[in-house]
JSON list of C-alpha atoms in Angstrom, two decimals:
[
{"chain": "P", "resi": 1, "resn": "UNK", "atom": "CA", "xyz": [-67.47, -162.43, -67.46]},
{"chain": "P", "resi": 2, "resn": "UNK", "atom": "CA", "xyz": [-64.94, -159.94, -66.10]},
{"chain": "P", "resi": 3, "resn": "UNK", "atom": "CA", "xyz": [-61.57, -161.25, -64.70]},
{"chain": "P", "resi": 4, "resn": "UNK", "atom": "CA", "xyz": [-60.17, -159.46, -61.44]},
{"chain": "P", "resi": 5, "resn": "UNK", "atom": "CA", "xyz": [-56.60, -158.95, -62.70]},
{"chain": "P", "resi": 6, "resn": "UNK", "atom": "CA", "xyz": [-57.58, -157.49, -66.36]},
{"chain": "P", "resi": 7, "resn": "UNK", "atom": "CA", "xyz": [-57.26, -154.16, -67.16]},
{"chain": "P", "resi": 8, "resn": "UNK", "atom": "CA", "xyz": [-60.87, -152.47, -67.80]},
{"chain": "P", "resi": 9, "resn": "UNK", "atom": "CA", "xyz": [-61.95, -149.06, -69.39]},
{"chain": "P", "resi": 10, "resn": "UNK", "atom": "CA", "xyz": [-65.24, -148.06, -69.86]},
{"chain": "P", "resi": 11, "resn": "UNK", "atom": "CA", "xyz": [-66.59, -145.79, -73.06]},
{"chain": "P", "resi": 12, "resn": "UNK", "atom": "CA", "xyz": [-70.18, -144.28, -72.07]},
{"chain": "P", "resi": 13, "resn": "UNK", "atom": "CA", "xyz": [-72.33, -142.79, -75.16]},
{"chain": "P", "resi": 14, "resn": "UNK", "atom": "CA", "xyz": [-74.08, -140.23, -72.37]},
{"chain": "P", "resi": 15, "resn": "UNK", "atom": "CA", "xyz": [-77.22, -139.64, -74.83]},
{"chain": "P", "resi": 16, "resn": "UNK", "atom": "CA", "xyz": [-77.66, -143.27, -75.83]},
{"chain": "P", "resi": 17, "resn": "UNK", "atom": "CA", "xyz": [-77.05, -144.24, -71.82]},
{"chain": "P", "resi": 18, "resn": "UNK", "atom": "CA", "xyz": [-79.44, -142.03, -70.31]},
{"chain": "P", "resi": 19, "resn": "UNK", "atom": "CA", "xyz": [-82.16, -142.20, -73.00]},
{"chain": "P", "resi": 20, "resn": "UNK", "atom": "CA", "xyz": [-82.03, -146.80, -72.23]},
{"chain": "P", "resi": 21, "resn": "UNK", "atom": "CA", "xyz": [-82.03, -145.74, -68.57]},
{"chain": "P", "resi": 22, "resn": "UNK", "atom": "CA", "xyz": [-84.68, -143.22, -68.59]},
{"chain": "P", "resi": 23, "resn": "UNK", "atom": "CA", "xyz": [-86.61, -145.78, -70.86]},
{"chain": "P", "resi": 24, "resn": "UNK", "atom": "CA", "xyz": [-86.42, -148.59, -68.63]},
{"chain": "P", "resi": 25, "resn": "UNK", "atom": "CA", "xyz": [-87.39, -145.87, -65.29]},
{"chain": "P", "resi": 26, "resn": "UNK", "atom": "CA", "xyz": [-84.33, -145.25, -63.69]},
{"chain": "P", "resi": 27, "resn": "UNK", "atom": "CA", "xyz": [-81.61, -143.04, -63.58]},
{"chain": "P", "resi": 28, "resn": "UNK", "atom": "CA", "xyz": [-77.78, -143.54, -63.37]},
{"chain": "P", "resi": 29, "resn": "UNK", "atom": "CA", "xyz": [-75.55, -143.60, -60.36]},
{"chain": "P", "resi": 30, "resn": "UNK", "atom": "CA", "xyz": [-72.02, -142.55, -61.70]},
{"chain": "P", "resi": 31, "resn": "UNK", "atom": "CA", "xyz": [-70.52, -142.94, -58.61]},
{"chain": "P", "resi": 32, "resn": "UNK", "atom": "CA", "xyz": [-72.10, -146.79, -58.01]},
{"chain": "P", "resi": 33, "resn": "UNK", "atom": "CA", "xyz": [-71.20, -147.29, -61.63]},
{"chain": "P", "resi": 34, "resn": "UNK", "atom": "CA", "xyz": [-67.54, -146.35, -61.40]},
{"chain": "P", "resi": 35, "resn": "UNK", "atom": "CA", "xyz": [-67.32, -148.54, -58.22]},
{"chain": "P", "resi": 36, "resn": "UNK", "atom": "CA", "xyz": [-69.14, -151.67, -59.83]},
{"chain": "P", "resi": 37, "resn": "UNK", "atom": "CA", "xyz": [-66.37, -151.83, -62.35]},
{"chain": "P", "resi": 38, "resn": "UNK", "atom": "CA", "xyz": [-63.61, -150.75, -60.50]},
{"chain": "P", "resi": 39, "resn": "UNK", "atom": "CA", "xyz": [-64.90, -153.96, -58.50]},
{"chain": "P", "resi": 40, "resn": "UNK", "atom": "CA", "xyz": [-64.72, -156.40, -61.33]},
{"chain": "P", "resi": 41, "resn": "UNK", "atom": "CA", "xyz": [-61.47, -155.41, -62.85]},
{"chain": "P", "resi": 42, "resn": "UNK", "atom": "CA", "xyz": [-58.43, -152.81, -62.55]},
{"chain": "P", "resi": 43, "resn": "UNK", "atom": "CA", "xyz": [-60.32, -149.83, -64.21]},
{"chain": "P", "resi": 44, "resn": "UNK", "atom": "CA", "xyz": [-58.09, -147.32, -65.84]},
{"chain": "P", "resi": 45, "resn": "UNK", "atom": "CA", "xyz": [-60.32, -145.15, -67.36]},
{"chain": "P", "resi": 46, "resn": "UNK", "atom": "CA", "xyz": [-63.56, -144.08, -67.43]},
{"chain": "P", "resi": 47, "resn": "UNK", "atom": "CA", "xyz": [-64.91, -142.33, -70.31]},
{"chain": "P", "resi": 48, "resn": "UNK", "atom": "CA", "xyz": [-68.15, -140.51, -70.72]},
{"chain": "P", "resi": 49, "resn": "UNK", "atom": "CA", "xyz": [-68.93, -138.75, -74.21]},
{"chain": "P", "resi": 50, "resn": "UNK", "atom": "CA", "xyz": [-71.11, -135.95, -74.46]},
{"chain": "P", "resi": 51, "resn": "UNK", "atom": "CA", "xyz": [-72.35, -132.91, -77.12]},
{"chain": "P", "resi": 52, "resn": "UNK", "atom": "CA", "xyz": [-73.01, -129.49, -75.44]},
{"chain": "P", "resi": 53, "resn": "UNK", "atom": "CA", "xyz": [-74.80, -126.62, -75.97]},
{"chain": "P", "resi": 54, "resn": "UNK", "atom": "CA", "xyz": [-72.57, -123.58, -76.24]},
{"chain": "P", "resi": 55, "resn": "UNK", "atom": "CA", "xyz": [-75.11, -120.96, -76.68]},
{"chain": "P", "resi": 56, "resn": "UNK", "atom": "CA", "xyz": [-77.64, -121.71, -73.76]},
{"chain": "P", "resi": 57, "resn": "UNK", "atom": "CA", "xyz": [-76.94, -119.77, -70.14]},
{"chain": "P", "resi": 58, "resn": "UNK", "atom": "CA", "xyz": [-77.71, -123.01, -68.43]},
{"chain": "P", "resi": 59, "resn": "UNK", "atom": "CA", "xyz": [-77.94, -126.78, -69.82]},
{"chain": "P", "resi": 60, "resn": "UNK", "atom": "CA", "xyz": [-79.44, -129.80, -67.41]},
{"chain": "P", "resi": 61, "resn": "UNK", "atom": "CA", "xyz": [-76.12, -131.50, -68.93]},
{"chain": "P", "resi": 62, "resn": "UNK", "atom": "CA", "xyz": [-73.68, -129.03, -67.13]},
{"chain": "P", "resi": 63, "resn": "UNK", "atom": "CA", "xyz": [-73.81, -130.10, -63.76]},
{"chain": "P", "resi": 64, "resn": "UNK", "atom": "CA", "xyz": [-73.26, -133.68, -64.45]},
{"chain": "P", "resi": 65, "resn": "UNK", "atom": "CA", "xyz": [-70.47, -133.08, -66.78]},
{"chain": "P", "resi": 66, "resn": "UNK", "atom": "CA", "xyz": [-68.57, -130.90, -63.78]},
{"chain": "P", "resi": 67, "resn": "UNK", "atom": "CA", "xyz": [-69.45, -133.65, -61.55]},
{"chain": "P", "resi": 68, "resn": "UNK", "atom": "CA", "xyz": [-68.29, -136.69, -63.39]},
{"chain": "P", "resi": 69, "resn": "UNK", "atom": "CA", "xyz": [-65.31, -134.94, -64.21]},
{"chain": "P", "resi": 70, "resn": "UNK", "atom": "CA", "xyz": [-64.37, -134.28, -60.74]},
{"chain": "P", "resi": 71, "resn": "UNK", "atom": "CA", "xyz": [-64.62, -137.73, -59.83]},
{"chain": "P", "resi": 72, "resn": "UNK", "atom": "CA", "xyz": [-62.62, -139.81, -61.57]},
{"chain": "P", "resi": 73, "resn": "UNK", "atom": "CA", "xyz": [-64.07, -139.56, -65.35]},
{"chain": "P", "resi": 74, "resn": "UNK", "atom": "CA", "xyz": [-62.48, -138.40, -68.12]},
{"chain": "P", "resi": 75, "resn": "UNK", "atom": "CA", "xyz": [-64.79, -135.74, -70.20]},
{"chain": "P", "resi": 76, "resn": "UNK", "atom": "CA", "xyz": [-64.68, -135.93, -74.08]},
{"chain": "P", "resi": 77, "resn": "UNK", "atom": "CA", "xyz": [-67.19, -133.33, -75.28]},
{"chain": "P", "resi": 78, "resn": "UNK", "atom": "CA", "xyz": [-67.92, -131.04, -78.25]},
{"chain": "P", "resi": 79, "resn": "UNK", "atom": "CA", "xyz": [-70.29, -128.39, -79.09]},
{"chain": "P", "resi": 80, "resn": "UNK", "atom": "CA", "xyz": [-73.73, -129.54, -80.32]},
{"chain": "P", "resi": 81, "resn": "UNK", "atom": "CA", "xyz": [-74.93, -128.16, -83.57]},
{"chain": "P", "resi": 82, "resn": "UNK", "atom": "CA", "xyz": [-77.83, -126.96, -83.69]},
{"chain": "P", "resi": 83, "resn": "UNK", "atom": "CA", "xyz": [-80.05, -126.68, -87.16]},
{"chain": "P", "resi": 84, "resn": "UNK", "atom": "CA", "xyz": [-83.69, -126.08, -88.78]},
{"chain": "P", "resi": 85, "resn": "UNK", "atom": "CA", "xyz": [-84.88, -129.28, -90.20]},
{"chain": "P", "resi": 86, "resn": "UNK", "atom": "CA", "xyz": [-86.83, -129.22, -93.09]},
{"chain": "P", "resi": 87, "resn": "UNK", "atom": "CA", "xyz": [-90.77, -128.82, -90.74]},
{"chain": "P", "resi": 88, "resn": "UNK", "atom": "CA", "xyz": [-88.92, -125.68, -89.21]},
{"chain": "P", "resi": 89, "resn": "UNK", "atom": "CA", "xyz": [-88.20, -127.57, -85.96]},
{"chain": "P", "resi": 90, "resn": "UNK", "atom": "CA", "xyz": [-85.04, -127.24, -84.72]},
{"chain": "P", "resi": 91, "resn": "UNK", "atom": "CA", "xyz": [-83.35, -129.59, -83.68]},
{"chain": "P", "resi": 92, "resn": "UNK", "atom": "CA", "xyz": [-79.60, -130.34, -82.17]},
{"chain": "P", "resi": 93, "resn": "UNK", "atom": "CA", "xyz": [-77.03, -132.78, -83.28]},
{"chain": "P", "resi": 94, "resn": "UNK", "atom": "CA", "xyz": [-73.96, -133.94, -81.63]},
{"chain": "P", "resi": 95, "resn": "UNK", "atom": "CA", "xyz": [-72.71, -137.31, -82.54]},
{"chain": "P", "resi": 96, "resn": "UNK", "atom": "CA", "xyz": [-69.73, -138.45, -80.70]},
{"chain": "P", "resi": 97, "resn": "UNK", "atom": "CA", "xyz": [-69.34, -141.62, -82.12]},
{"chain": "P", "resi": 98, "resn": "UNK", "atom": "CA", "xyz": [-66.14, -141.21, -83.72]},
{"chain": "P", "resi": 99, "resn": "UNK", "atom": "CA", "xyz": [-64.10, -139.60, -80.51]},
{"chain": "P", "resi": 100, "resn": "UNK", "atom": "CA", "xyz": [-65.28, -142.76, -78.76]},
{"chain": "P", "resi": 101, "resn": "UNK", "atom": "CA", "xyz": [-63.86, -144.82, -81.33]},
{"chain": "P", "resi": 102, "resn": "UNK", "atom": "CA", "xyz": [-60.91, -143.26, -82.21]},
{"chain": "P", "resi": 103, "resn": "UNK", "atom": "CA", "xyz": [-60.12, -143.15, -77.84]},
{"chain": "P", "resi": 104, "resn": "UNK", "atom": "CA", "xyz": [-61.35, -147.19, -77.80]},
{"chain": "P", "resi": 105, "resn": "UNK", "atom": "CA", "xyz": [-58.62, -147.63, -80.62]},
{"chain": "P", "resi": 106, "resn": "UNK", "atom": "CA", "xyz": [-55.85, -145.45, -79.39]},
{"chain": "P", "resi": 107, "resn": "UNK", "atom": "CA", "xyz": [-56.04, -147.53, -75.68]},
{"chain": "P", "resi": 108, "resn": "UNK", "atom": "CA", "xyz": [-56.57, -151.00, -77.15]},
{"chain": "P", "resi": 109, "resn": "UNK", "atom": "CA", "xyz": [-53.06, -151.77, -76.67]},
{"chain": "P", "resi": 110, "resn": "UNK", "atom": "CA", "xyz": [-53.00, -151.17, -73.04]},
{"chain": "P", "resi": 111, "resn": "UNK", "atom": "CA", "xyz": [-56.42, -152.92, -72.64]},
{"chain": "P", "resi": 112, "resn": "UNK", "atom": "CA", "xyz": [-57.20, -156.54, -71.91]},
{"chain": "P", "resi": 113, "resn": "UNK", "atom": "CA", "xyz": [-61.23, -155.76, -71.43]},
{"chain": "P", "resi": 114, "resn": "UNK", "atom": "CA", "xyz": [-64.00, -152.63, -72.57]},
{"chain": "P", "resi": 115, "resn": "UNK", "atom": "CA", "xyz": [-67.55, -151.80, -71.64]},
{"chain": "P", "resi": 116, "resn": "UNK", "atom": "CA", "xyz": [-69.03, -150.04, -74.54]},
{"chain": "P", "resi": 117, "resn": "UNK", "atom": "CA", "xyz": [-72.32, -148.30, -72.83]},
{"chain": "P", "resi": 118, "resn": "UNK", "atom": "CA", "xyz": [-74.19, -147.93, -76.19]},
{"chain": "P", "resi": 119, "resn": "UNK", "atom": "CA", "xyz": [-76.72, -149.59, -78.01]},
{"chain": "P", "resi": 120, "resn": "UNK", "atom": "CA", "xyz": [-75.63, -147.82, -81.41]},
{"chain": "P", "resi": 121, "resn": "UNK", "atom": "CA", "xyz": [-75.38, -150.34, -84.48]},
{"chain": "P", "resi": 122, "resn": "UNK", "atom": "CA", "xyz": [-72.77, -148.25, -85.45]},
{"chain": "P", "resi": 123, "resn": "UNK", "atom": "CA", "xyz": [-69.83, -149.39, -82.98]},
{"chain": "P", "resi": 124, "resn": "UNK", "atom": "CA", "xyz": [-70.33, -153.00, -84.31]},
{"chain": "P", "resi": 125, "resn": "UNK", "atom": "CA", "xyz": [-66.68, -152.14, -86.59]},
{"chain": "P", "resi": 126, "resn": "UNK", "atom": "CA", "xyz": [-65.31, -151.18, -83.69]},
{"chain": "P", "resi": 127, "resn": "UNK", "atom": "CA", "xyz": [-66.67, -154.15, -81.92]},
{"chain": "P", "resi": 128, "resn": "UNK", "atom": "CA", "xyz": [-64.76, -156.27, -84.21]},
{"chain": "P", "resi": 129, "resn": "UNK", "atom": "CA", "xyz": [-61.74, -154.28, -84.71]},
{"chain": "P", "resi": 130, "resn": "UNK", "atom": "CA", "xyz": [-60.94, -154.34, -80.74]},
{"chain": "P", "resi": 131, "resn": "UNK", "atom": "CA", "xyz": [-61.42, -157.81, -80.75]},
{"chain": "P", "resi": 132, "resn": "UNK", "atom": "CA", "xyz": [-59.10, -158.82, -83.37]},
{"chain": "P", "resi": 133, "resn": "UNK", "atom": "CA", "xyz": [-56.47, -156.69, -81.20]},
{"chain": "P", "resi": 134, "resn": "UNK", "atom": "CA", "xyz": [-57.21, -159.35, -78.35]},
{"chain": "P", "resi": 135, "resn": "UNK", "atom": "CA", "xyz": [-59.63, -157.19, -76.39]},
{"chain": "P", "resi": 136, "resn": "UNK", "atom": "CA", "xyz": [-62.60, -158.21, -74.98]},
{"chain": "P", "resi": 137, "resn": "UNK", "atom": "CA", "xyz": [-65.54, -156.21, -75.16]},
{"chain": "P", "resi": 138, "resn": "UNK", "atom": "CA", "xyz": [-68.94, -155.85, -73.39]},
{"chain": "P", "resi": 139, "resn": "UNK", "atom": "CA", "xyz": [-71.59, -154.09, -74.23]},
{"chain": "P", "resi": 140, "resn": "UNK", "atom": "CA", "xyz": [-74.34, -152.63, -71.86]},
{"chain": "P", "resi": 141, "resn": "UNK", "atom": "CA", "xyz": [-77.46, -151.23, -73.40]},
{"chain": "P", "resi": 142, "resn": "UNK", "atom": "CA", "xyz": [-81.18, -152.95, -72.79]},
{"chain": "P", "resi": 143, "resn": "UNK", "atom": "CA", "xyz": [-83.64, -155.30, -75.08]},
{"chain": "P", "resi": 144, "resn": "UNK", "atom": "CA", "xyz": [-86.17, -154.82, -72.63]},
{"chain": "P", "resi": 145, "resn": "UNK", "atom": "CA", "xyz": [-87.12, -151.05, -73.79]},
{"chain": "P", "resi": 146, "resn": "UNK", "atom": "CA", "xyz": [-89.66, -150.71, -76.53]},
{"chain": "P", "resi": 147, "resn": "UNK", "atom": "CA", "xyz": [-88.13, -150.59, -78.81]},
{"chain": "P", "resi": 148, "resn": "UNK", "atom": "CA", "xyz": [-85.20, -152.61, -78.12]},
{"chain": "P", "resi": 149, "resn": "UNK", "atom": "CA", "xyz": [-82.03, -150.05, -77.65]},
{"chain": "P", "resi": 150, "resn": "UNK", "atom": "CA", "xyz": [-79.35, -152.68, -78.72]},
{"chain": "P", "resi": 151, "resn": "UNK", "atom": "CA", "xyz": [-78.81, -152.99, -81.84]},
{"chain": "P", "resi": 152, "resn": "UNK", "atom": "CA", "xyz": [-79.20, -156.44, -82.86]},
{"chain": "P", "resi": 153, "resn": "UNK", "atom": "CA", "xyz": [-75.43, -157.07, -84.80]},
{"chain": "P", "resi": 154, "resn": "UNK", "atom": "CA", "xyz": [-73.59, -155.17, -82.02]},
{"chain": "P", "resi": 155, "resn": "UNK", "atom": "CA", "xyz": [-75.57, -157.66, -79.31]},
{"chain": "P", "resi": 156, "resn": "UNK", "atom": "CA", "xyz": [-74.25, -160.82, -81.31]},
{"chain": "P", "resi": 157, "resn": "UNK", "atom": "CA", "xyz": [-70.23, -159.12, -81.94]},
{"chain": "P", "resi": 158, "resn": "UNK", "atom": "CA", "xyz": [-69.91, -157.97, -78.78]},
{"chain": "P", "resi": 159, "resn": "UNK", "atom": "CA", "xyz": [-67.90, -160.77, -76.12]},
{"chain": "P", "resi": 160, "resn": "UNK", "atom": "CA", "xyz": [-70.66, -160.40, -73.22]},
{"chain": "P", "resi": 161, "resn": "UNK", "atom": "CA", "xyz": [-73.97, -158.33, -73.46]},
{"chain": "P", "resi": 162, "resn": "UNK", "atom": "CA", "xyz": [-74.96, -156.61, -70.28]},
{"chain": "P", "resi": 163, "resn": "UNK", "atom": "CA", "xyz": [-78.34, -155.80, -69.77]},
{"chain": "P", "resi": 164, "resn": "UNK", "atom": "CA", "xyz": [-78.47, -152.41, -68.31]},
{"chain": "P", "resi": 165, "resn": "UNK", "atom": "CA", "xyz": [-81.96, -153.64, -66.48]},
{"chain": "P", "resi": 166, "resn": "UNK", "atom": "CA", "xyz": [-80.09, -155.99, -65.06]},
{"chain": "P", "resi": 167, "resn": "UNK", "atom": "CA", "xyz": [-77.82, -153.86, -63.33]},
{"chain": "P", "resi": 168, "resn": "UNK", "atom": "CA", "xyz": [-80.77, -151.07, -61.78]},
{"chain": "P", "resi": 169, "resn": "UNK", "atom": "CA", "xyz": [-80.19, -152.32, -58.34]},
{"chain": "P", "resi": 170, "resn": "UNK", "atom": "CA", "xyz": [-76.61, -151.90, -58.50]},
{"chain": "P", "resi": 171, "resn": "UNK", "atom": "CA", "xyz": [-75.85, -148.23, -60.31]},
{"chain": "P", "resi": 172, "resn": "UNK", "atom": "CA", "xyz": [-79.56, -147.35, -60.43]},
{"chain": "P", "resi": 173, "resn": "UNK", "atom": "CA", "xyz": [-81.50, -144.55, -58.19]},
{"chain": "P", "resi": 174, "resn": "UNK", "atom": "CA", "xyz": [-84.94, -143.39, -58.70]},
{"chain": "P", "resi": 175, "resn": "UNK", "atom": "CA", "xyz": [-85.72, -140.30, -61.00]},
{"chain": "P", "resi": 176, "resn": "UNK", "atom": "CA", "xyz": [-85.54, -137.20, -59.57]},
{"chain": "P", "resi": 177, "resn": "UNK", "atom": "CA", "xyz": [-88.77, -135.61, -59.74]},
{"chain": "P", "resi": 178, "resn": "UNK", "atom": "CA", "xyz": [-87.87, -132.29, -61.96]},
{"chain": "P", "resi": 179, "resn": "UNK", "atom": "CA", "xyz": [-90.36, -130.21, -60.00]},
{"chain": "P", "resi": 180, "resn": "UNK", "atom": "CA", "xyz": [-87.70, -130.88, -56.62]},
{"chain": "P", "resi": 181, "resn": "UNK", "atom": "CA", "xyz": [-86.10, -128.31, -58.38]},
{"chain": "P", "resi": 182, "resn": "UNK", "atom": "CA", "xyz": [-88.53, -125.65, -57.69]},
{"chain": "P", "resi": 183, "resn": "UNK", "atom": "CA", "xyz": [-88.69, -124.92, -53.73]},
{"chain": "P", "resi": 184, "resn": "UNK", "atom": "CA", "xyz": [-92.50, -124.08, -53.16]}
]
């Protein structure tokens, strides 16, 4: 339930986001999302959380960061770490959990409503913490991927739950096909 005169912010986990989007087939519409919720309630900010790649010439993630940032969403990112796990594979790590929390908790004050777009068990604190400041928060991830990509405790804290399935026809697009990349 979102109230037309309430002050709204938005917090987007990027990885967790596109990974429940790409699960359920579809891929976001940044634009259509920003407009949705500037729609249901005076949105103030729009945050979208990301880990980057320093070393790499190009990453997929680049353009999308440029473009969100040049329309109206404010860019919180750090550099990914990348590591040798214990098979030799590497692998990269770049939690951003904590910058979303600590930004959720520094603008709770000026808040009356915030869309968490995560699924991660771990904002469930945070969940709580927000709401015993008087904020309401919803969360948008999806129960209808396999596996589910809400975490069960942070579906039950959370004011509202949003299903992001729900909302395909609304901020949704097909996937690009990767190989329109390549002109033939």
């Amino acid at each position: 339930m979102f109230y037309k005169d309430e002050r709204l912010a938005l917090f987007i986990d990027g990885s967790n986001l596109y990974a429940a989007a790409k699960s359920l087939g579809f891929d976001i519409d940044y634009k259509l999302l920003r407009q949705e919720f500037m729609r249901r309630g005076k949105l103030l900010r729009a945050f979208y959380y990301t880990a980057l790649l320093e070393n790499e010439e190009y990453s997929p993630v680049r353009p999308l960061v440029d473009w969100l940032n040049y329309n109206g969403f404010t860019m919180v990112t750090k550099p990914a770490k990348e590591f040798t796990d214990s098979m030799g594979r590497r692998k990269v790590k770049g939690n951003m959990d904590i910058e979303l929390a600590v930004n959720a908790m520094e603008l709770a004050p000026h808040l009356d409503h915030i869309v968490i777009f995560s699924g991660d068990g771990d904002f469930r604190p945070l969940v709580e913490s927000l709401q015993r400041q008087g904020v309401r928060v919803s969360v948008v991830s999806s129960m209808r991927t396999q596996p589910s990509m809400i975490a069960d405790e942070l579906r039950r804290q959370a004011d509202n739950f949003i299903e992001l399935d729900e909302l395909r026809d609304v901020i949704g697009r097909p996937p690009r096909d990767p190989q329109d990349d390549n002109p033939s």
